[in-house]
Amino acid sequence: MQGVAMHIKSLSVQNFRNHNDTTVELSPGVNVFVGQNAQGKTNLLEAIFLSCVGRGWRSPRDRDMINFDANDARVKAVAVKSYGEVEVEMILSRLAKKSININGIPVQKMGELMGQINCIFFSPDELRLVKEAPADRRRFLDIDISQIDKSYFYSLLRYNKILAQRNSLLKSSSEDIGRGLDIWDSELVREGEKIVARRREFLKALSPAVIEVHNVLTGGMEEVRLEYETAKSPLQESLQAAREKDMRLKTTTVGPHRDDIKIVLDGKDARLFASQGQQRTIALSLKLAELKVFERLTGERPILLLDDVLSELDESRQARLLEIIQETQAIVTTTATKNLPLVFSIFNIEGGSVKTAAV
């Protein structure tokens, strides 16, 4: 499916991190936020990420994104999609639950935000996708699939609530714990099987795109493969087999909350054997492959947010990256614009505000 590229037309933030009142009009192509460290470049990327998935990428706590001198923060993003424009406005408060408006209409459920504006975020910290804990790779899957499939988002919410109840029971001194676990296991299996099936389906779509992008970035010199790692037995059987261990440890030790993505590079586990440079290229390949999968599944290319990624790449890989994203709205942060081809718009960020913009 040949899709179109959605793009952010304008972004406005008030009292968001170090931005008191900033509005920026963005181009549909490559936009570069230039500035020294701690000036507010990444904060604007986080505001866009918040508009897409309803949470910040550095902290899940809303209050962390509110300016120290304010009680409330406001973020408004206007995006152009294939069917027209969509406006997402979010108000964060220290004293109340955050509120979300879509095209001026309040929404009560976070799931209604999913899919309104889709984005893919990448920073050097995303190296943890390859080398760190399975939780980072699960989060990578969950954010992606939730933007594409609201039913997955709601299954994930239900699963986590059931998991919390089961773990609470395991920590209790209930005499009837076995019967209680039978009830929660049934609920956990129903939602857990949906989650695992959808993750497998998404990874099946993602894998060939990762191979294709990785070949471009490495000039075909390395071979990468993705595998979904879960319990070998069906979830109901796995929970039953692990019950004694769960009761001893007082936590649920099997299920999609413990699954992982195994990344294989040239036949070896990349988590153990890949160099830092190879890990960086794999992580970038994963992110760029998402562009292709989103386009195929939704008919639209998402917005690409690149936080200080160019400085991590040599000139040849910079050129390959920028070639891949030519037809995508990309919002890039950097401390310098030297040797950047294909740049459409440059915004100088200083002290939490946009000082100048050049086209």
mmCIF file of N, CA and C in Angstrom, residues 41-154:
data_model
loop_
_atom_site.group_PDB
_atom_site.id
_atom_site.type_symbol
_atom_site.label_atom_id
_atom_site.label_comp_id
_atom_site.label_asym_id
_atom_site.label_seq_id
_atom_site.Cartn_x
_atom_site.Cartn_y
_atom_site.Cartn_z
ATOM 1 N N LYS A 41 15.122 21.845 22.950
ATOM 2 C CA LYS A 41 14.876 21.157 21.680
ATOM 3 C C LYS A 41 14.098 19.853 21.909
ATOM 4 N N THR A 42 14.626 19.031 22.812
ATOM 5 C CA THR A 42 14.012 17.727 23.069
ATOM 6 C C THR A 42 12.637 17.883 23.700
ATOM 7 N N ASN A 43 12.435 18.954 24.459
ATOM 8 C CA ASN A 43 11.129 19.165 25.089
ATOM 9 C C ASN A 43 10.019 19.304 24.051
ATOM 10 N N LEU A 44 10.329 19.930 22.908
ATOM 11 C CA LEU A 44 9.329 20.064 21.852
ATOM 12 C C LEU A 44 9.017 18.705 21.228
ATOM 13 N N LEU A 45 10.032 17.868 21.086
ATOM 14 C CA LEU A 45 9.787 16.511 20.599
ATOM 15 C C LEU A 45 8.900 15.739 21.575
ATOM 16 N N GLU A 46 9.166 15.927 22.870
ATOM 17 C CA GLU A 46 8.364 15.220 23.867
ATOM 18 C C GLU A 46 6.916 15.697 23.853
ATOM 19 N N ALA A 47 6.698 16.977 23.570
ATOM 20 C CA ALA A 47 5.337 17.493 23.477
ATOM 21 C C ALA A 47 4.580 16.817 22.338
ATOM 22 N N ILE A 48 5.261 16.584 21.223
ATOM 23 C CA ILE A 48 4.630 15.881 20.101
ATOM 24 C C ILE A 48 4.356 14.431 20.485
ATOM 25 N N PHE A 49 5.320 13.793 21.121
ATOM 26 C CA PHE A 49 5.145 12.405 21.565
ATOM 27 C C PHE A 49 3.948 12.303 22.506
ATOM 28 N N LEU A 50 3.832 13.249 23.428
ATOM 29 C CA LEU A 50 2.697 13.292 24.350
ATOM 30 C C LEU A 50 1.381 13.385 23.598
ATOM 31 N N SER A 51 1.345 14.180 22.539
ATOM 32 C CA SER A 51 0.121 14.342 21.748
ATOM 33 C C SER A 51 -0.270 13.063 21.028
ATOM 34 N N CYS A 52 0.707 12.211 20.803
ATOM 35 C CA CYS A 52 0.447 10.957 20.078
ATOM 36 C C CYS A 52 0.014 9.822 21.000
ATOM 37 N N VAL A 53 0.709 9.659 22.123
ATOM 38 C CA VAL A 53 0.465 8.477 22.956
ATOM 39 C C VAL A 53 -0.011 8.808 24.374
ATOM 40 N N GLY A 54 -0.118 10.099 24.707
ATOM 41 C CA GLY A 54 -0.723 10.463 25.983
ATOM 42 C C GLY A 54 0.191 10.439 27.179
ATOM 43 N N ARG A 55 1.476 10.217 26.965
ATOM 44 C CA ARG A 55 2.436 10.227 28.078
ATOM 45 C C ARG A 55 3.777 10.725 27.560
ATOM 46 N N GLY A 56 4.610 11.198 28.465
ATOM 47 C CA GLY A 56 5.944 11.617 28.080
ATOM 48 C C GLY A 56 6.827 10.411 27.869
ATOM 49 N N TRP A 57 7.929 10.598 27.165
ATOM 50 C CA TRP A 57 8.820 9.459 26.944
ATOM 51 C C TRP A 57 9.912 9.378 27.998
ATOM 52 N N ARG A 58 10.178 10.486 28.715
ATOM 53 C CA ARG A 58 11.208 10.441 29.749
ATOM 54 C C ARG A 58 10.652 10.091 31.115
ATOM 55 N N SER A 59 9.384 10.408 31.348
ATOM 56 C CA SER A 59 8.758 10.123 32.637
ATOM 57 C C SER A 59 7.270 9.889 32.429
ATOM 58 N N PRO A 60 6.709 8.872 33.082
ATOM 59 C CA PRO A 60 5.273 8.635 32.953
ATOM 60 C C PRO A 60 4.429 9.595 33.790
ATOM 61 N N ARG A 61 5.075 10.408 34.644
ATOM 62 C CA ARG A 61 4.335 11.315 35.523
ATOM 63 C C ARG A 61 4.109 12.661 34.839
ATOM 64 N N ASP A 62 2.849 13.045 34.724
ATOM 65 C CA ASP A 62 2.502 14.289 34.041
ATOM 66 C C ASP A 62 3.144 15.501 34.698
ATOM 67 N N ARG A 63 3.190 15.507 36.014
ATOM 68 C CA ARG A 63 3.692 16.697 36.717
ATOM 69 C C ARG A 63 5.151 16.991 36.398
ATOM 70 N N ASP A 64 5.896 15.973 35.971
ATOM 71 C CA ASP A 64 7.300 16.189 35.626
ATOM 72 C C ASP A 64 7.452 17.057 34.380
ATOM 73 N N MET A 65 6.397 17.149 33.570
ATOM 74 C CA MET A 65 6.458 17.928 32.330
ATOM 75 C C MET A 65 5.949 19.356 32.496
ATOM 76 N N ILE A 66 5.449 19.685 33.693
ATOM 77 C CA ILE A 66 4.934 21.029 33.949
ATOM 78 C C ILE A 66 6.070 21.936 34.437
ATOM 79 N N ASN A 67 6.131 23.140 33.901
ATOM 80 C CA ASN A 67 7.132 24.127 34.310
ATOM 81 C C ASN A 67 7.117 24.291 35.825
ATOM 82 N N PHE A 68 8.307 24.421 36.412
ATOM 83 C CA PHE A 68 8.422 24.507 37.871
ATOM 84 C C PHE A 68 7.583 25.634 38.463
ATOM 85 N N ASP A 69 7.388 26.714 37.705
ATOM 86 C CA ASP A 69 6.692 27.884 38.221
ATOM 87 C C ASP A 69 5.190 27.889 37.900
ATOM 88 N N ALA A 70 4.680 26.788 37.397
ATOM 89 C CA ALA A 70 3.269 26.746 36.991
ATOM 90 C C ALA A 70 2.572 25.522 37.589
ATOM 91 N N ASN A 71 1.252 25.594 37.642
ATOM 92 C CA ASN A 71 0.441 24.469 38.111
ATOM 93 C C ASN A 71 -0.162 23.671 36.963
ATOM 94 N N ASP A 72 -0.149 24.273 35.768
ATOM 95 C CA ASP A 72 -0.739 23.614 34.613
ATOM 96 C C ASP A 72 0.162 23.805 33.399
ATOM 97 N N ALA A 73 0.075 22.865 32.473
ATOM 98 C CA ALA A 73 0.765 22.973 31.182
ATOM 99 C C ALA A 73 -0.211 22.605 30.083
ATOM 100 N N ARG A 74 -0.016 23.211 28.917
ATOM 101 C CA ARG A 74 -0.921 22.963 27.791
ATOM 102 C C ARG A 74 -0.091 22.649 26.542
ATOM 103 N N VAL A 75 -0.527 21.626 25.816
ATOM 104 C CA VAL A 75 0.107 21.243 24.549
ATOM 105 C C VAL A 75 -0.983 21.108 23.497
ATOM 106 N N LYS A 76 -0.782 21.747 22.347
ATOM 107 C CA LYS A 76 -1.750 21.613 21.249
ATOM 108 C C LYS A 76 -1.004 21.341 19.959
ATOM 109 N N ALA A 77 -1.370 20.247 19.305
ATOM 110 C CA ALA A 77 -0.764 19.882 18.024
ATOM 111 C C ALA A 77 -1.861 19.798 16.968
ATOM 112 N N VAL A 78 -1.621 20.426 15.831
ATOM 113 C CA VAL A 78 -2.537 20.343 14.691
ATOM 114 C C VAL A 78 -1.826 19.542 13.611
ATOM 115 N N ALA A 79 -2.432 18.429 13.211
ATOM 116 C CA ALA A 79 -1.811 17.547 12.229
ATOM 117 C C ALA A 79 -2.682 17.442 10.980
ATOM 118 N N VAL A 80 -2.022 17.252 9.859
ATOM 119 C CA VAL A 80 -2.710 17.042 8.582
ATOM 120 C C VAL A 80 -2.633 15.555 8.252
ATOM 121 N N LYS A 81 -3.816 14.958 8.029
ATOM 122 C CA LYS A 81 -3.888 13.539 7.688
ATOM 123 C C LYS A 81 -4.552 13.392 6.322
ATOM 124 N N SER A 82 -4.713 12.166 5.885
ATOM 125 C CA SER A 82 -5.257 11.929 4.547
ATOM 126 C C SER A 82 -6.687 12.443 4.413
ATOM 127 N N TYR A 83 -7.446 12.447 5.522
ATOM 128 C CA TYR A 83 -8.845 12.870 5.456
ATOM 129 C C TYR A 83 -9.049 14.319 5.896
ATOM 130 N N GLY A 84 -7.988 14.997 6.294
ATOM 131 C CA GLY A 84 -8.130 16.383 6.752
ATOM 132 C C GLY A 84 -7.265 16.642 7.969
ATOM 133 N N GLU A 85 -7.618 17.663 8.741
ATOM 134 C CA GLU A 85 -6.823 18.036 9.907
ATOM 135 C C GLU A 85 -7.416 17.451 11.194
ATOM 136 N N VAL A 86 -6.536 17.219 12.150
ATOM 137 C CA VAL A 86 -6.962 16.810 13.484
ATOM 138 C C VAL A 86 -6.190 17.658 14.492
ATOM 139 N N GLU A 87 -6.897 18.134 15.510
ATOM 140 C CA GLU A 87 -6.273 18.934 16.572
ATOM 141 C C GLU A 87 -6.344 18.162 17.878
ATOM 142 N N VAL A 88 -5.194 17.960 18.480
ATOM 143 C CA VAL A 88 -5.117 17.305 19.783
ATOM 144 C C VAL A 88 -4.609 18.319 20.792
ATOM 145 N N GLU A 89 -5.391 18.539 21.824
ATOM 146 C CA GLU A 89 -5.001 19.467 22.893
ATOM 147 C C GLU A 89 -4.987 18.713 24.215
ATOM 148 N N MET A 90 -3.928 18.909 24.975
ATOM 149 C CA MET A 90 -3.793 18.223 26.252
ATOM 150 C C MET A 90 -3.428 19.226 27.335
ATOM 151 N N ILE A 91 -4.124 19.136 28.460
ATOM 152 C CA ILE A 91 -3.857 20.007 29.599
ATOM 153 C C ILE A 91 -3.393 19.146 30.764
ATOM 154 N N LEU A 92 -2.179 19.421 31.242
ATOM 155 C CA LEU A 92 -1.622 18.708 32.377
ATOM 156 C C LEU A 92 -1.762 19.579 33.617
ATOM 157 N N SER A 93 -2.075 18.961 34.751
ATOM 158 C CA SER A 93 -2.283 19.725 35.981
ATOM 159 C C SER A 93 -1.634 19.022 37.160
ATOM 160 N N ARG A 94 -1.110 19.818 38.069
ATOM 161 C CA ARG A 94 -0.573 19.252 39.310
ATOM 162 C C ARG A 94 -1.692 18.849 40.251
ATOM 163 N N LEU A 95 -2.878 19.416 40.046
ATOM 164 C CA LEU A 95 -3.963 19.247 41.007
ATOM 165 C C LEU A 95 -5.086 18.351 40.505
ATOM 166 N N ALA A 96 -5.088 18.009 39.218
ATOM 167 C CA ALA A 96 -6.187 17.225 38.667
ATOM 168 C C ALA A 96 -5.671 16.283 37.590
ATOM 169 N N LYS A 97 -6.534 15.393 37.165
ATOM 170 C CA LYS A 97 -6.192 14.468 36.091
ATOM 171 C C LYS A 97 -6.057 15.236 34.783
ATOM 172 N N LYS A 98 -5.160 14.800 33.913
ATOM 173 C CA LYS A 98 -4.982 15.497 32.639
ATOM 174 C C LYS A 98 -6.253 15.396 31.807
ATOM 175 N N SER A 99 -6.476 16.417 31.005
ATOM 176 C CA SER A 99 -7.646 16.422 30.122
ATOM 177 C C SER A 99 -7.174 16.416 28.672
ATOM 178 N N ILE A 100 -7.949 15.739 27.815
ATOM 179 C CA ILE A 100 -7.613 15.598 26.399
ATOM 180 C C ILE A 100 -8.803 16.047 25.568
ATOM 181 N N ASN A 101 -8.533 16.914 24.611
ATOM 182 C CA ASN A 101 -9.558 17.343 23.660
ATOM 183 C C ASN A 101 -9.108 16.982 22.250
ATOM 184 N N ILE A 102 -9.992 16.375 21.488
ATOM 185 C CA ILE A 102 -9.718 16.066 20.086
ATOM 186 C C ILE A 102 -10.700 16.851 19.231
ATOM 187 N N ASN A 103 -10.160 17.742 18.429
ATOM 188 C CA ASN A 103 -10.988 18.649 17.623
ATOM 189 C C ASN A 103 -11.980 19.406 18.498
ATOM 190 N N GLY A 104 -11.496 19.821 19.681
ATOM 191 C CA GLY A 104 -12.308 20.612 20.598
ATOM 192 C C GLY A 104 -13.274 19.820 21.445
ATOM 193 N N ILE A 105 -13.331 18.509 21.277
ATOM 194 C CA ILE A 105 -14.279 17.670 22.023
ATOM 195 C C ILE A 105 -13.519 16.878 23.088
ATOM 196 N N PRO A 106 -13.923 16.996 24.360
ATOM 197 C CA PRO A 106 -13.236 16.239 25.417
ATOM 198 C C PRO A 106 -13.427 14.737 25.223
ATOM 199 N N VAL A 107 -12.371 13.981 25.486
ATOM 200 C CA VAL A 107 -12.473 12.524 25.453
ATOM 201 C C VAL A 107 -12.155 11.997 26.843
ATOM 202 N N GLN A 108 -12.860 10.944 27.240
ATOM 203 C CA GLN A 108 -12.726 10.420 28.588
ATOM 204 C C GLN A 108 -11.732 9.269 28.671
ATOM 205 N N LYS A 109 -11.528 8.563 27.558
ATOM 206 C CA LYS A 109 -10.663 7.394 27.576
ATOM 207 C C LYS A 109 -9.388 7.659 26.777
ATOM 208 N N MET A 110 -8.258 7.254 27.346
ATOM 209 C CA MET A 110 -6.980 7.441 26.674
ATOM 210 C C MET A 110 -6.946 6.731 25.320
ATOM 211 N N GLY A 111 -7.655 5.622 25.228
ATOM 212 C CA GLY A 111 -7.665 4.870 23.983
ATOM 213 C C GLY A 111 -8.178 5.668 22.799
ATOM 214 N N GLU A 112 -9.020 6.669 23.066
ATOM 215 C CA GLU A 112 -9.554 7.497 21.980
ATOM 216 C C GLU A 112 -8.469 8.373 21.356
ATOM 217 N N LEU A 113 -7.381 8.597 22.102
ATOM 218 C CA LEU A 113 -6.269 9.383 21.569
ATOM 219 C C LEU A 113 -5.438 8.570 20.584
ATOM 220 N N MET A 114 -5.357 7.255 20.826
ATOM 221 C CA MET A 114 -4.494 6.404 20.023
ATOM 222 C C MET A 114 -4.894 6.433 18.549
ATOM 223 N N GLY A 115 -3.903 6.650 17.690
ATOM 224 C CA GLY A 115 -4.155 6.648 16.262
ATOM 225 C C GLY A 115 -4.550 7.994 15.681
ATOM 226 N N GLN A 116 -4.797 8.988 16.534
ATOM 227 C CA GLN A 116 -5.131 10.316 16.007
ATOM 228 C C GLN A 116 -3.919 10.910 15.289
ATOM 229 N N ILE A 117 -2.779 10.908 15.980
ATOM 230 C CA ILE A 117 -1.503 11.315 15.371
ATOM 231 C C ILE A 117 -0.500 10.225 15.722
ATOM 232 N N ASN A 118 0.114 9.630 14.726
ATOM 233 C CA ASN A 118 1.081 8.560 14.978
ATOM 234 C C ASN A 118 2.506 9.084 14.846
ATOM 235 N N CYS A 119 3.366 8.645 15.748
ATOM 236 C CA CYS A 119 4.763 9.067 15.672
ATOM 237 C C CYS A 119 5.682 7.931 16.065
ATOM 238 N N ILE A 120 6.917 8.059 15.644
ATOM 239 C CA ILE A 120 7.989 7.141 16.021
ATOM 240 C C ILE A 120 9.110 7.992 16.596
ATOM 241 N N PHE A 121 9.568 7.628 17.775
ATOM 242 C CA PHE A 121 10.580 8.424 18.474
ATOM 243 C C PHE A 121 11.882 7.639 18.573
ATOM 244 N N PHE A 122 13.006 8.340 18.306
ATOM 245 C CA PHE A 122 14.308 7.684 18.446
ATOM 246 C C PHE A 122 15.325 8.663 19.001
ATOM 247 N N SER A 123 16.091 8.186 19.989
ATOM 248 C CA SER A 123 17.201 8.954 20.551
ATOM 249 C C SER A 123 18.340 7.984 20.832
ATOM 250 N N PRO A 124 19.537 8.489 21.118
ATOM 251 C CA PRO A 124 20.646 7.578 21.456
ATOM 252 C C PRO A 124 20.311 6.654 22.628
ATOM 253 N N ASP A 125 19.422 7.104 23.519
ATOM 254 C CA ASP A 125 19.014 6.257 24.641
ATOM 255 C C ASP A 125 18.315 4.987 24.176
ATOM 256 N N GLU A 126 17.794 5.011 22.925
ATOM 257 C CA GLU A 126 17.076 3.845 22.415
ATOM 258 C C GLU A 126 18.012 2.665 22.150
ATOM 259 N N LEU A 127 19.303 2.831 22.387
ATOM 260 C CA LEU A 127 20.208 1.687 22.363
ATOM 261 C C LEU A 127 19.729 0.608 23.315
ATOM 262 N N ARG A 128 18.994 1.019 24.344
ATOM 263 C CA ARG A 128 18.496 0.029 25.302
ATOM 264 C C ARG A 128 17.533 -0.961 24.660
ATOM 265 N N LEU A 129 17.000 -0.606 23.495
ATOM 266 C CA LEU A 129 16.157 -1.551 22.771
ATOM 267 C C LEU A 129 16.910 -2.847 22.503
ATOM 268 N N VAL A 130 18.205 -2.743 22.288
ATOM 269 C CA VAL A 130 19.006 -3.919 21.961
ATOM 270 C C VAL A 130 19.636 -4.515 23.206
ATOM 271 N N LYS A 131 20.243 -3.685 24.042
ATOM 272 C CA LYS A 131 21.141 -4.229 25.071
ATOM 273 C C LYS A 131 20.562 -4.264 26.480
ATOM 274 N N GLU A 132 19.435 -3.566 26.710
ATOM 275 C CA GLU A 132 18.942 -3.490 28.078
ATOM 276 C C GLU A 132 17.836 -4.514 28.351
ATOM 277 N N ALA A 133 16.979 -4.216 29.326
ATOM 278 C CA ALA A 133 16.008 -5.185 29.830
ATOM 279 C C ALA A 133 14.880 -5.447 28.831
ATOM 280 N N PRO A 134 14.256 -6.633 28.913
ATOM 281 C CA PRO A 134 13.120 -6.955 28.051
ATOM 282 C C PRO A 134 11.985 -5.939 28.141
ATOM 283 N N ALA A 135 11.837 -5.266 29.278
ATOM 284 C CA ALA A 135 10.761 -4.292 29.436
ATOM 285 C C ALA A 135 10.837 -3.201 28.383
ATOM 286 N N ASP A 136 12.051 -2.797 27.969
ATOM 287 C CA ASP A 136 12.199 -1.762 26.944
ATOM 288 C C ASP A 136 11.707 -2.251 25.589
ATOM 289 N N ARG A 137 11.987 -3.514 25.279
ATOM 290 C CA ARG A 137 11.533 -4.059 23.995
ATOM 291 C C ARG A 137 10.031 -4.302 23.996
ATOM 292 N N ARG A 138 9.473 -4.684 25.142
ATOM 293 C CA ARG A 138 8.008 -4.825 25.232
ATOM 294 C C ARG A 138 7.333 -3.464 25.071
ATOM 295 N N ARG A 139 7.910 -2.454 25.680
ATOM 296 C CA ARG A 139 7.328 -1.111 25.573
ATOM 297 C C ARG A 139 7.351 -0.638 24.117
ATOM 298 N N PHE A 140 8.433 -0.945 23.415
ATOM 299 C CA PHE A 140 8.551 -0.631 21.992
ATOM 300 C C PHE A 140 7.373 -1.238 21.213
ATOM 301 N N LEU A 141 7.097 -2.516 21.454
ATOM 302 C CA LEU A 141 5.969 -3.167 20.791
ATOM 303 C C LEU A 141 4.640 -2.561 21.209
ATOM 304 N N ASP A 142 4.472 -2.348 22.516
ATOM 305 C CA ASP A 142 3.176 -1.900 23.027
ATOM 306 C C ASP A 142 2.799 -0.517 22.519
ATOM 307 N N ILE A 143 3.767 0.407 22.465
ATOM 308 C CA ILE A 143 3.473 1.751 21.970
ATOM 309 C C ILE A 143 3.093 1.708 20.499
ATOM 310 N N ASP A 144 3.829 0.934 19.718
ATOM 311 C CA ASP A 144 3.539 0.831 18.286
ATOM 312 C C ASP A 144 2.158 0.247 18.033
ATOM 313 N N ILE A 145 1.902 -0.917 18.624
ATOM 314 C CA ILE A 145 0.651 -1.613 18.330
ATOM 315 C C ILE A 145 -0.544 -0.825 18.856
ATOM 316 N N SER A 146 -0.380 -0.151 19.989
ATOM 317 C CA SER A 146 -1.481 0.635 20.549
ATOM 318 C C SER A 146 -1.882 1.781 19.631
ATOM 319 N N GLN A 147 -0.894 2.380 18.927
ATOM 320 C CA GLN A 147 -1.214 3.466 17.998
ATOM 321 C C GLN A 147 -1.994 2.954 16.785
ATOM 322 N N ILE A 148 -1.788 1.691 16.442
ATOM 323 C CA ILE A 148 -2.432 1.106 15.273
ATOM 324 C C ILE A 148 -3.755 0.437 15.624
ATOM 325 N N ASP A 149 -3.836 -0.130 16.828
ATOM 326 C CA ASP A 149 -4.962 -0.985 17.208
ATOM 327 C C ASP A 149 -5.446 -0.626 18.614
ATOM 328 N N LYS A 150 -6.560 0.090 18.710
ATOM 329 C CA LYS A 150 -7.086 0.497 20.012
ATOM 330 C C LYS A 150 -7.492 -0.702 20.862
ATOM 331 N N SER A 151 -7.977 -1.784 20.223
ATOM 332 C CA SER A 151 -8.394 -2.949 20.990
ATOM 333 C C SER A 151 -7.200 -3.560 21.724
ATOM 334 N N TYR A 152 -6.015 -3.474 21.113
ATOM 335 C CA TYR A 152 -4.804 -3.961 21.779
ATOM 336 C C TYR A 152 -4.517 -3.105 23.017
ATOM 337 N N PHE A 153 -4.646 -1.797 22.877
ATOM 338 C CA PHE A 153 -4.413 -0.884 23.998
ATOM 339 C C PHE A 153 -5.317 -1.240 25.173
ATOM 340 N N TYR A 154 -6.596 -1.494 24.891
ATOM 341 C CA TYR A 154 -7.537 -1.816 25.967
ATOM 342 C C TYR A 154 -7.255 -3.203 26.553
#
